[in-house]
CSV table of C-alpha atoms and ligand atoms in Angstrom, one decimal:
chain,number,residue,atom,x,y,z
A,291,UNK,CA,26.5,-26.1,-13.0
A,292,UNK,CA,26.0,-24.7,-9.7
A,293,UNK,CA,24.3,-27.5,-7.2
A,294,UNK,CA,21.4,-26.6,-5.4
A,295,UNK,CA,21.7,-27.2,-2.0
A,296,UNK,CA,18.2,-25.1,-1.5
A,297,UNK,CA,16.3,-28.1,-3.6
A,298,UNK,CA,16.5,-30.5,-1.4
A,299,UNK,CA,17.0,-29.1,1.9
A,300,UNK,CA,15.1,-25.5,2.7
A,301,UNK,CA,16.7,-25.7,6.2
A,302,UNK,CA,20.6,-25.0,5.6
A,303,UNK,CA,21.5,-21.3,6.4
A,304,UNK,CA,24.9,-22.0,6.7
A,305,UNK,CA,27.2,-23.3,4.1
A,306,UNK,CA,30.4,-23.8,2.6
A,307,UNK,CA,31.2,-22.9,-1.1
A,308,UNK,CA,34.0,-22.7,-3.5
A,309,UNK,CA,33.9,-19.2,-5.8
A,310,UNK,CA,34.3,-20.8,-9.4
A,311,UNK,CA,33.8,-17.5,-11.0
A,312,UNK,CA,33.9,-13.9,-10.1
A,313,UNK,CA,34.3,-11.0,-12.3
A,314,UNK,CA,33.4,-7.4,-11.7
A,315,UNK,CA,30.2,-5.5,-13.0
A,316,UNK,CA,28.7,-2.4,-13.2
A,317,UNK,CA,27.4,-2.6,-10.0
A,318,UNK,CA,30.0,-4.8,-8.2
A,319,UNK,CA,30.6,-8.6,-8.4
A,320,UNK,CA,29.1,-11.3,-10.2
A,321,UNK,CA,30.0,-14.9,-8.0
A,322,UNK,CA,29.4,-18.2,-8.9
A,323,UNK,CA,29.8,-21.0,-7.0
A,324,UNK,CA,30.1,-24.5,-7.1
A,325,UNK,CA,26.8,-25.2,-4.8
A,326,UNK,CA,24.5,-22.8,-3.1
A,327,UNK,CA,21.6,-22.3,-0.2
A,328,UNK,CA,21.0,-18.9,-1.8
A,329,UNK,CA,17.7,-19.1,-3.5
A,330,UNK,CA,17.7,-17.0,-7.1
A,331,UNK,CA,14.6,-14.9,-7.6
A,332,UNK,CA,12.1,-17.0,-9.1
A,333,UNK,CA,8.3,-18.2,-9.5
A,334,UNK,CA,7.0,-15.1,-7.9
A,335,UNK,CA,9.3,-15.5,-4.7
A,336,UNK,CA,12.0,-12.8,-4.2
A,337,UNK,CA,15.8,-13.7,-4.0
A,338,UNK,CA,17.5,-14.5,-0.8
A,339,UNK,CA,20.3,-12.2,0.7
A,340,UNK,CA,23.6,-12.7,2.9
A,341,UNK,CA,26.8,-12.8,3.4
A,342,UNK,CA,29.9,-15.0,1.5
A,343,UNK,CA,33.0,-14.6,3.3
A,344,UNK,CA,33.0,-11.1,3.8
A,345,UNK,CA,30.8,-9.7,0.8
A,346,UNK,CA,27.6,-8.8,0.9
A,347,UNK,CA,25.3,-10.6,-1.1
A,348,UNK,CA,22.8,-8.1,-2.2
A,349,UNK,CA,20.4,-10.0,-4.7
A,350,UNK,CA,20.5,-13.6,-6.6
A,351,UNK,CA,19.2,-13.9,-10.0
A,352,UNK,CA,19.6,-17.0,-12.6
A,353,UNK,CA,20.9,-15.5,-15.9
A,354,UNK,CA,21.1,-18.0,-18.9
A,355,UNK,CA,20.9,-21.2,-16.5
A,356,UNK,CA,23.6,-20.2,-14.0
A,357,UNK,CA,22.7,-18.7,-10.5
A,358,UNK,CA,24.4,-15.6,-10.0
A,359,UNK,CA,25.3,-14.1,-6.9
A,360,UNK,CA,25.2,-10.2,-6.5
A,361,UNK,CA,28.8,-9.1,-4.2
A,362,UNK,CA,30.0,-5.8,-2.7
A,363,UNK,CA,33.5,-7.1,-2.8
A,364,UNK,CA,35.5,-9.2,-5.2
A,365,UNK,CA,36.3,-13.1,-4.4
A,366,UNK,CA,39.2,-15.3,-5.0
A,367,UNK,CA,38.3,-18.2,-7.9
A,368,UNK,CA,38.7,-21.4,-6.2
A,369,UNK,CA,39.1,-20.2,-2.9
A,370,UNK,CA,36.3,-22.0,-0.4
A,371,UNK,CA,34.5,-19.3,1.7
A,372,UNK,CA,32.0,-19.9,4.6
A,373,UNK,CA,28.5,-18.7,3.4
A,374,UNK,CA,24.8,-17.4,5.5
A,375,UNK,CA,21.3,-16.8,4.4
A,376,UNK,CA,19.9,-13.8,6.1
A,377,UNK,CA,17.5,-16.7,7.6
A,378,UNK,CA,14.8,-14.1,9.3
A,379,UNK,CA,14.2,-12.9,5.3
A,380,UNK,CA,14.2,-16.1,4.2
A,381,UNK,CA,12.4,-18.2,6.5
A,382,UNK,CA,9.7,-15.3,6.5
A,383,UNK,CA,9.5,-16.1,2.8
A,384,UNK,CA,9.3,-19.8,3.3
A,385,UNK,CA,6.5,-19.5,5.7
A,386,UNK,CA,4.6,-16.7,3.2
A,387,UNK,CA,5.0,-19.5,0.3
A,388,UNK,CA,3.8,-22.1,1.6
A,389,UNK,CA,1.0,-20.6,3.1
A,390,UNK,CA,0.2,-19.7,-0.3
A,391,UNK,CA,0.7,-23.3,-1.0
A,392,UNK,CA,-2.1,-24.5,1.0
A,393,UNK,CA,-4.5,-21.8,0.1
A,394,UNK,CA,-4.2,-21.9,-3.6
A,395,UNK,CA,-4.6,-26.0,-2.6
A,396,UNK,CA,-7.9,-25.7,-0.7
A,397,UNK,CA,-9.4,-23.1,-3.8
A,398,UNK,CA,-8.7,-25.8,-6.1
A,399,UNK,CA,-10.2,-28.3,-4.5
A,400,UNK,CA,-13.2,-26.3,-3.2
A,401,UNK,CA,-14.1,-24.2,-5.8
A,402,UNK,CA,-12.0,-25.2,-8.7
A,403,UNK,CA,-10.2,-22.1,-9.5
A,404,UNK,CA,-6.4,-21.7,-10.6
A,405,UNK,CA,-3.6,-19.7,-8.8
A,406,UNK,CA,-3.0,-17.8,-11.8
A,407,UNK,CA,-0.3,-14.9,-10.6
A,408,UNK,CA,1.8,-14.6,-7.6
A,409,UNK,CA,4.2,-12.2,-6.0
A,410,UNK,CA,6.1,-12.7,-2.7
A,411,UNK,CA,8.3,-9.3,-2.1
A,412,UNK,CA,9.3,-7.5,0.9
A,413,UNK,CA,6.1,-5.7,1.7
A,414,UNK,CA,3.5,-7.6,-0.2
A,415,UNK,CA,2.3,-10.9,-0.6
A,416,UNK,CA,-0.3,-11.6,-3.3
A,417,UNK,CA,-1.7,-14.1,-5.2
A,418,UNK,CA,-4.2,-13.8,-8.8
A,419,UNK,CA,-7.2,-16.5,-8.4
A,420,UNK,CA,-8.8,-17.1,-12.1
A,421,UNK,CA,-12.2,-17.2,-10.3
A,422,UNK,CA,-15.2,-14.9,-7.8
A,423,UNK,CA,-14.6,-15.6,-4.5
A,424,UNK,CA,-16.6,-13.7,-1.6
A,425,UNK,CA,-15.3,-12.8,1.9
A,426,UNK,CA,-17.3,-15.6,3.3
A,427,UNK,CA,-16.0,-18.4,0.8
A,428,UNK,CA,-12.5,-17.3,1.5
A,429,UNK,CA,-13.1,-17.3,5.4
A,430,UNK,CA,-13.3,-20.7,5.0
A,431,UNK,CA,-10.6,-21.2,3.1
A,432,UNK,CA,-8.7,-19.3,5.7
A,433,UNK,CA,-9.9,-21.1,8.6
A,434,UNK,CA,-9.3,-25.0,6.4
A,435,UNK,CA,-5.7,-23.4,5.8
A,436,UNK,CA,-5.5,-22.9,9.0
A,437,UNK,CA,-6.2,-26.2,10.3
A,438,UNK,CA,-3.7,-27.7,8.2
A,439,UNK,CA,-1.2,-25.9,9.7
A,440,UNK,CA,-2.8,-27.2,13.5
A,441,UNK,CA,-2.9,-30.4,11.7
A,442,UNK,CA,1.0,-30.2,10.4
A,443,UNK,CA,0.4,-31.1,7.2
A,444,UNK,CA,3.9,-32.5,6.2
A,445,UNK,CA,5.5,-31.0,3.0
A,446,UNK,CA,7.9,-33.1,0.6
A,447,UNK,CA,9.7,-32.7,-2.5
A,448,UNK,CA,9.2,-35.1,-5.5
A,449,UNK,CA,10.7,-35.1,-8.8
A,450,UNK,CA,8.6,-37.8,-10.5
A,451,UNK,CA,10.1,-39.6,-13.9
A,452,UNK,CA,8.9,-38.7,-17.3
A,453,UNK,CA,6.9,-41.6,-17.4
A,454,UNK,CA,4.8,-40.9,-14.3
A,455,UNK,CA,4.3,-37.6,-14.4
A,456,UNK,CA,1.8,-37.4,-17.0
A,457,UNK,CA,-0.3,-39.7,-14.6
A,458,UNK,CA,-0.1,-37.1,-11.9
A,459,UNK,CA,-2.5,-34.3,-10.3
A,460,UNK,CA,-0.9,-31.0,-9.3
A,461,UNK,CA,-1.3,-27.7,-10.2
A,462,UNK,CA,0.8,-25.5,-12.1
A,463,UNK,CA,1.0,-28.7,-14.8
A,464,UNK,CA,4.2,-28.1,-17.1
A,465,UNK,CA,5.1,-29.2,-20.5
A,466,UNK,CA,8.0,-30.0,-19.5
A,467,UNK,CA,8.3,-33.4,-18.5
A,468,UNK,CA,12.3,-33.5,-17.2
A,469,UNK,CA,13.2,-31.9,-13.7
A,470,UNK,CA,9.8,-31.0,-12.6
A,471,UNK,CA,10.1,-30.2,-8.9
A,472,UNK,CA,6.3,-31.4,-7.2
A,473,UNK,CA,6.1,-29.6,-3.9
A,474,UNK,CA,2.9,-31.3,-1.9
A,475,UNK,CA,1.2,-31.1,1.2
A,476,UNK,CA,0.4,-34.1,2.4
A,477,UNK,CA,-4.1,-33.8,2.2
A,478,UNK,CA,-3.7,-30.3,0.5
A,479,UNK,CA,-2.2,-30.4,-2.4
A,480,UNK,CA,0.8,-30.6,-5.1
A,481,UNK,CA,2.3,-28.2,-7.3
A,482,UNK,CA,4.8,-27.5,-9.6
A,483,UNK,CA,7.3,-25.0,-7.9
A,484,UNK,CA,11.2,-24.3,-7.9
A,485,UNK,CA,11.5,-22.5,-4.5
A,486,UNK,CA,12.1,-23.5,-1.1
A,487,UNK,CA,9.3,-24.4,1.8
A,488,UNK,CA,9.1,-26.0,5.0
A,489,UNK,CA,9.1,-28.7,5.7
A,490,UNK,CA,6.0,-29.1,7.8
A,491,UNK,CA,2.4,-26.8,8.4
A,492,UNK,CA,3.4,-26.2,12.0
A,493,UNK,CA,5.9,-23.9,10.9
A,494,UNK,CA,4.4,-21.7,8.8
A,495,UNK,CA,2.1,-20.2,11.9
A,496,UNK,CA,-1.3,-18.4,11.4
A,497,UNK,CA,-2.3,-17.6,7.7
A,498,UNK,CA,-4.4,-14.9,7.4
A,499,UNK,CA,-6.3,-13.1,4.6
A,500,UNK,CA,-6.2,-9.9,4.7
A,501,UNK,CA,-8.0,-8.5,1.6
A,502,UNK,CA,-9.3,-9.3,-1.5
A,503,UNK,CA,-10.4,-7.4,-4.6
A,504,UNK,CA,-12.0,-8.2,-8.1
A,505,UNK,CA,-9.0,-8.3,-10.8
A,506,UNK,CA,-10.6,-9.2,-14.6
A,507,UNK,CA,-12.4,-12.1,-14.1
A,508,UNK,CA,-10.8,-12.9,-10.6
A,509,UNK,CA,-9.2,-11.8,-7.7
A,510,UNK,CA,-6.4,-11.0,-6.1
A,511,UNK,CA,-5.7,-12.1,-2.5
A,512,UNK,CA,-2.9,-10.4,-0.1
A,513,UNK,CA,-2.5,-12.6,3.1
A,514,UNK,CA,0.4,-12.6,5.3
A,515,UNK,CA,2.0,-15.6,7.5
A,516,UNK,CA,3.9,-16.7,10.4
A,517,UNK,CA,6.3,-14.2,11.3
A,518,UNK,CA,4.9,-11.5,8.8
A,519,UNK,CA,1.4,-12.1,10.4
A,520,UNK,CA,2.3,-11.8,14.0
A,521,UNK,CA,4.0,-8.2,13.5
A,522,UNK,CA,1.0,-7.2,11.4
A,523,UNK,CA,-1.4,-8.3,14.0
A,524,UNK,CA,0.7,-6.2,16.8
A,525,UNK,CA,0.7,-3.4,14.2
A,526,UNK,CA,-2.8,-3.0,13.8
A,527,UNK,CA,-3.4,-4.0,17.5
A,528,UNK,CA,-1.7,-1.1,18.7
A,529,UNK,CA,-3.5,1.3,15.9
A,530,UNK,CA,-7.2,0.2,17.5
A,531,UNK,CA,-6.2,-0.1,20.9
A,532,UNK,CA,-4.8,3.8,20.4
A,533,UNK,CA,-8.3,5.0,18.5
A,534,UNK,CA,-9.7,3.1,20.9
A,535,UNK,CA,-8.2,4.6,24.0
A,536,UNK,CA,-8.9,8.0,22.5
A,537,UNK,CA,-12.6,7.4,22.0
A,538,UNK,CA,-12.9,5.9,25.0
A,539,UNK,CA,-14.5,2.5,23.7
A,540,UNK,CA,-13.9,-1.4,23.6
A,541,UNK,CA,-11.3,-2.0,20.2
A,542,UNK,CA,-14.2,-4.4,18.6
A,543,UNK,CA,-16.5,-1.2,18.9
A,544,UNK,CA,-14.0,1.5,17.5
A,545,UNK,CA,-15.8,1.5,13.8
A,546,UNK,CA,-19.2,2.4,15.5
A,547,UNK,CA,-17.6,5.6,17.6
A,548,UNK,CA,-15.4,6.5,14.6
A,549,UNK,CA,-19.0,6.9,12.9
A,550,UNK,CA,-20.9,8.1,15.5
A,551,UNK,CA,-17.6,11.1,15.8
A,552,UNK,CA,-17.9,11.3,12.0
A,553,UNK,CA,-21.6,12.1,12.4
A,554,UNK,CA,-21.3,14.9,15.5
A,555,UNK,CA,-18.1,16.6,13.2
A,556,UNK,CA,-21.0,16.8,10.7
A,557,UNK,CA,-23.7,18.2,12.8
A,558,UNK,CA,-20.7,20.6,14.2
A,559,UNK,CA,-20.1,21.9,11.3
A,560,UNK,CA,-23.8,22.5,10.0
A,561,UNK,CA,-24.2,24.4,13.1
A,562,UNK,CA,-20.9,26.3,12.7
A,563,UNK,CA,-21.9,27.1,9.3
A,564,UNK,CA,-25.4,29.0,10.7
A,565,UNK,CA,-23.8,30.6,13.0
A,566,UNK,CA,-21.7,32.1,10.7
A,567,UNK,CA,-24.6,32.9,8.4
A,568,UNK,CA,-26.2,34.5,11.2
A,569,UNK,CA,-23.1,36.3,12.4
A,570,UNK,CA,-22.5,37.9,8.4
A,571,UNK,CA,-26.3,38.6,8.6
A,572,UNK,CA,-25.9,40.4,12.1
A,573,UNK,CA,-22.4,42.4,10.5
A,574,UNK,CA,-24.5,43.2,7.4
A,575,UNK,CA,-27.5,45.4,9.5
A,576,UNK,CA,-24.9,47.4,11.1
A,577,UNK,CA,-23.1,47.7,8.0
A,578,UNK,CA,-22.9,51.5,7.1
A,579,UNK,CA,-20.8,53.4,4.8
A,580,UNK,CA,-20.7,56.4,2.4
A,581,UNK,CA,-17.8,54.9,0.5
A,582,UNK,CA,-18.3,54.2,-3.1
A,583,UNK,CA,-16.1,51.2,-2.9
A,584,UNK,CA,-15.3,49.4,0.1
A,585,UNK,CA,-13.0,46.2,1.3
A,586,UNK,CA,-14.0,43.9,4.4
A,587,UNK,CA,-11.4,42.1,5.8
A,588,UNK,CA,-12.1,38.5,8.1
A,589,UNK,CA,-10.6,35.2,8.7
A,590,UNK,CA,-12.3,32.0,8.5
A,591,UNK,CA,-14.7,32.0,5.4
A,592,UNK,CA,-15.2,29.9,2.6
A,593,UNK,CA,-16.5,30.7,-0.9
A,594,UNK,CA,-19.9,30.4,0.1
A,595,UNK,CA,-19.7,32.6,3.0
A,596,UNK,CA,-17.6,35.3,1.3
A,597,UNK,CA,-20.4,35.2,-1.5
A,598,UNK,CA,-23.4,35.7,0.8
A,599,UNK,CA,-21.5,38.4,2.9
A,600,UNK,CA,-20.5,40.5,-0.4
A,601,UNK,CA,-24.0,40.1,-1.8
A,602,UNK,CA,-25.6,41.4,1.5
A,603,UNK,CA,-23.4,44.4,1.3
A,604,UNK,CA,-24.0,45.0,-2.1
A,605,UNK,CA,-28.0,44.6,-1.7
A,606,UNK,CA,-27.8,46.9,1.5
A,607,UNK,CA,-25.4,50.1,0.2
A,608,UNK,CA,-24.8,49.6,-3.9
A,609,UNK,CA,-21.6,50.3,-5.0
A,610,UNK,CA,-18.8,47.9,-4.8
A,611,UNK,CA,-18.2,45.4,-2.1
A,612,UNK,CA,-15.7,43.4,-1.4
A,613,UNK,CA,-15.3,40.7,1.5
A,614,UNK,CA,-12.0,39.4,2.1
A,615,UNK,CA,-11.0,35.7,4.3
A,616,UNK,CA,-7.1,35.8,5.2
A,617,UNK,CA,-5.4,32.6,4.3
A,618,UNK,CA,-1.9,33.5,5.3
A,619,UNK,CA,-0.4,37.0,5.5
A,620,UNK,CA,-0.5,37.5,1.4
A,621,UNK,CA,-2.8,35.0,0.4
A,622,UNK,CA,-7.1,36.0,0.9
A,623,UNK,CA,-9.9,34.5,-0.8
A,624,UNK,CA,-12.7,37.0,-2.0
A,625,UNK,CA,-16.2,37.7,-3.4
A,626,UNK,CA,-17.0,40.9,-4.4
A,627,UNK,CA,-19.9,42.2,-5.6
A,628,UNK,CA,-21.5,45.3,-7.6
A,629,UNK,CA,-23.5,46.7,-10.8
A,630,UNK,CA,-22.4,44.1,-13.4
A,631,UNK,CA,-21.3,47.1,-16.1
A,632,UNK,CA,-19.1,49.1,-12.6
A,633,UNK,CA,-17.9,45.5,-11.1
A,634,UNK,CA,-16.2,44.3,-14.6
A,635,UNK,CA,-14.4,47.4,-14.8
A,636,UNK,CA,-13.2,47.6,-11.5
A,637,UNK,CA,-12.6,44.2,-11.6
A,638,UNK,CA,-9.8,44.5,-15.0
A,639,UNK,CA,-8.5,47.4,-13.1
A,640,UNK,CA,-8.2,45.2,-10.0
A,641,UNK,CA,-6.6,42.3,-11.6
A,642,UNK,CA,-3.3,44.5,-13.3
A,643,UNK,CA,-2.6,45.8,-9.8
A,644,UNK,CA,-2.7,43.0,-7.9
A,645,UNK,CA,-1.6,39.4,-8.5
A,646,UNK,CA,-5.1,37.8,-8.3
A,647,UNK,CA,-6.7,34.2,-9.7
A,648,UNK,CA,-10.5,34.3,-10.7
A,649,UNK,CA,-13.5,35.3,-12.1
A,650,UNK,CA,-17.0,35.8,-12.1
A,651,UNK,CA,-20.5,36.8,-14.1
A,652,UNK,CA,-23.6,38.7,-13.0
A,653,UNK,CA,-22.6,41.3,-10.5
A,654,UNK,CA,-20.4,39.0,-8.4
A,655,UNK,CA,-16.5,37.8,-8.7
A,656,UNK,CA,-14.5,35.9,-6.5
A,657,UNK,CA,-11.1,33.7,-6.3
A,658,UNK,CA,-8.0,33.8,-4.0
A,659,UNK,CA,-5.4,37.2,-3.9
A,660,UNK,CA,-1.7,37.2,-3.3
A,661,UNK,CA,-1.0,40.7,-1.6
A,662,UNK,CA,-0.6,42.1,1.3
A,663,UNK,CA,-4.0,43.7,3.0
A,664,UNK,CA,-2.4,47.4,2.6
A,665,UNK,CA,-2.4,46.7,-1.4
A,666,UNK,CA,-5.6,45.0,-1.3
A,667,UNK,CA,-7.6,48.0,0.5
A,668,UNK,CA,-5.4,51.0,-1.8
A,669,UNK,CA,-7.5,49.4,-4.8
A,670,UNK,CA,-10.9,50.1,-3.2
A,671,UNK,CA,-9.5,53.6,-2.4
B,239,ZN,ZN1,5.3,-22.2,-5.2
């Protein structure tokens, strides 16, 4: 059985191994070795990669009680080999999971709830809380989690016997009473858990919530720490100081002039939208034609529009009217309008010869064509 080197000591990133195993799988190399720093996906956290000898180790999974090492290129059994964590993934991880740690300790203690789910992946770190939490509440969680970590609330490893663990408080209680791992932070809080952490608060950095939402009869939590914190906090820095600088106001005022913006694109379109009424209304009274059936062509319209222009030809000359809006070079949207009985059939005869979507009742049609303009005018010839 392959020892764990990552049990008992989170901090080695360099190691040397013997290969006792290797043999070859669909998808490269299976290794095991005699001891390991490589921690095997597990408990929510994600595997660690790296490098032994000169394969890549690509993931780390524990298959039927023996960690197995994922390799790009095939080792030599019993051959020793100089192994390394990629230490920036891993300590990220470390510092994510035991932030979790001390949150999960501080909602147990303050509000009773259980950490009932967890994931710790590449992009996302979340964690299920059996219980209603607001914003507020977990403000102050935040800010007690915090404070460990200015406090430097130490971290230790205990594997207590059979006989006293029944006597024990931590969360995550097993019923298993061999090998149980206790990780606890010393004031915070203790907890059943296989993985790796540090080994005190200080390291872990900030710990920040970011958002919450209601999951069943719970929540679920995404925060990020140390590392992972720090470049989200740049990240979203640079985002408000940009919307910011294009607004031209202070980055803790940026959600009041995105709504102020939101509110003059409103009023800017309202009055675009009667000035184009007036405008159709204006081409209307000049409108004059002896034509029977006729076809206006203009950019910019929408349904609305297209209806209340058509309608106004119609009410002003009879006959058959139709008002075109150019989306691209074959594609136009279009009311037209006429006597119900003459618009139907012009309307069949207009759908066979060109490649048009919609419909329409009551004297009035419209929908989107796919021709050319030449096309569209020869059917209102
Ligand atoms: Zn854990």
């Amino acid at each position: 059985m392959t020892q764990k080197l990552y049990e008992n000591n989170s901090h080695i990133r360099d190691f040397c191994a013997t290969v006792i195993s290797c043999s070859e799988s669909e998808a490269g190399y299976h290794i095991i070795l005699d001891k390991t720093a490589f921690f095997p996906e597990g408990g929510g956290q994600a595997s660690d990669k790296g490098t032994i000898g000169e394969a890549q180790i690509t993931d780390v999974q524990t298959v039927e009680g023996e960690i197995i090492h994922f390799s790009d290129k095939p080792l030599v059994e019993g051959e020793e080999y100089e192994c390394h964590i990629d230490w920036n993934r891993r300590f990220r991880y470390m510092q994510n999971h035991s932030g979790e740690h001390i949150i999960c300790g501080l909602i147990n203690k303050y509000f009773g709830f259980d950490n009932v789910g967890f994931h710790l992946g590449e992009d996302e770190v979340t964690m299920d809380i059996n219980g209603i939490l607001n914003r507020e509440q977990l403000r102050m969680i935040e800010n007690l989690a915090n404070e460990a970590v200015y406090k430097n609330a130490k971290f230790s490893v205990l594997y207590p016997t059979a006989q006293e663990l029944p006597d024990m408080e931590y969360r995550s209680k097993l019923d298993i009473t061999e090998d149980v791992r206790i990780v606890t932070v010393e004031g915070y809080d203790a907890c059943a858990c296989c993985a790796p952490h540090v080994d005190s608060a200080g390291e872990i950095g900030i710990i920040k919530i970011l958002d919450f939402f209601r999951m069943r009869d719970g929540i679920r939590i995404y925060i990020k720490c140390g590392f992972d914190a720090l470049e989200d906090y740049e990240g979203r820095y640079m985002s408000t100081k940009l919307i910011a600088d294009l607004l031209s106001a202070k980055q803790y005022e940026v959600s009041d002039a995105v709504e102020k913006l939101i509110g003059s694109i409103a009023e800017q379109k309202h009055i675009n939208s009667e000035l184009k009424k007036r405008l159709i209304e204006a081409k209307i009274s000049v409108f004059g034609t002896k034509e029977e059936k006729t076809a206006v062509f203009e950019e910019g319209l929408d349904v609305k529009e297209l209806q209340l222009y058509a309608d106004g030809l119609y009410k002003l000359c009879g006959g058959i009217r139709g008002v075109f809006s150019k989306m691209a070079d074959t594609n136009y949207n279009f009311a037209i309008c006429g006597d119900a009985t003459q618009l139907d059939k012009f309307f069949a005869e207009f759908k066979t010869k060109l490649n048009v979507r919609g419909g329409g009742r009551n004297g009035m049609v419209q929908g989107s064509v796919q021709n050319k303009r030449e096309e569209i005018s020869g059917v209102f010839l």
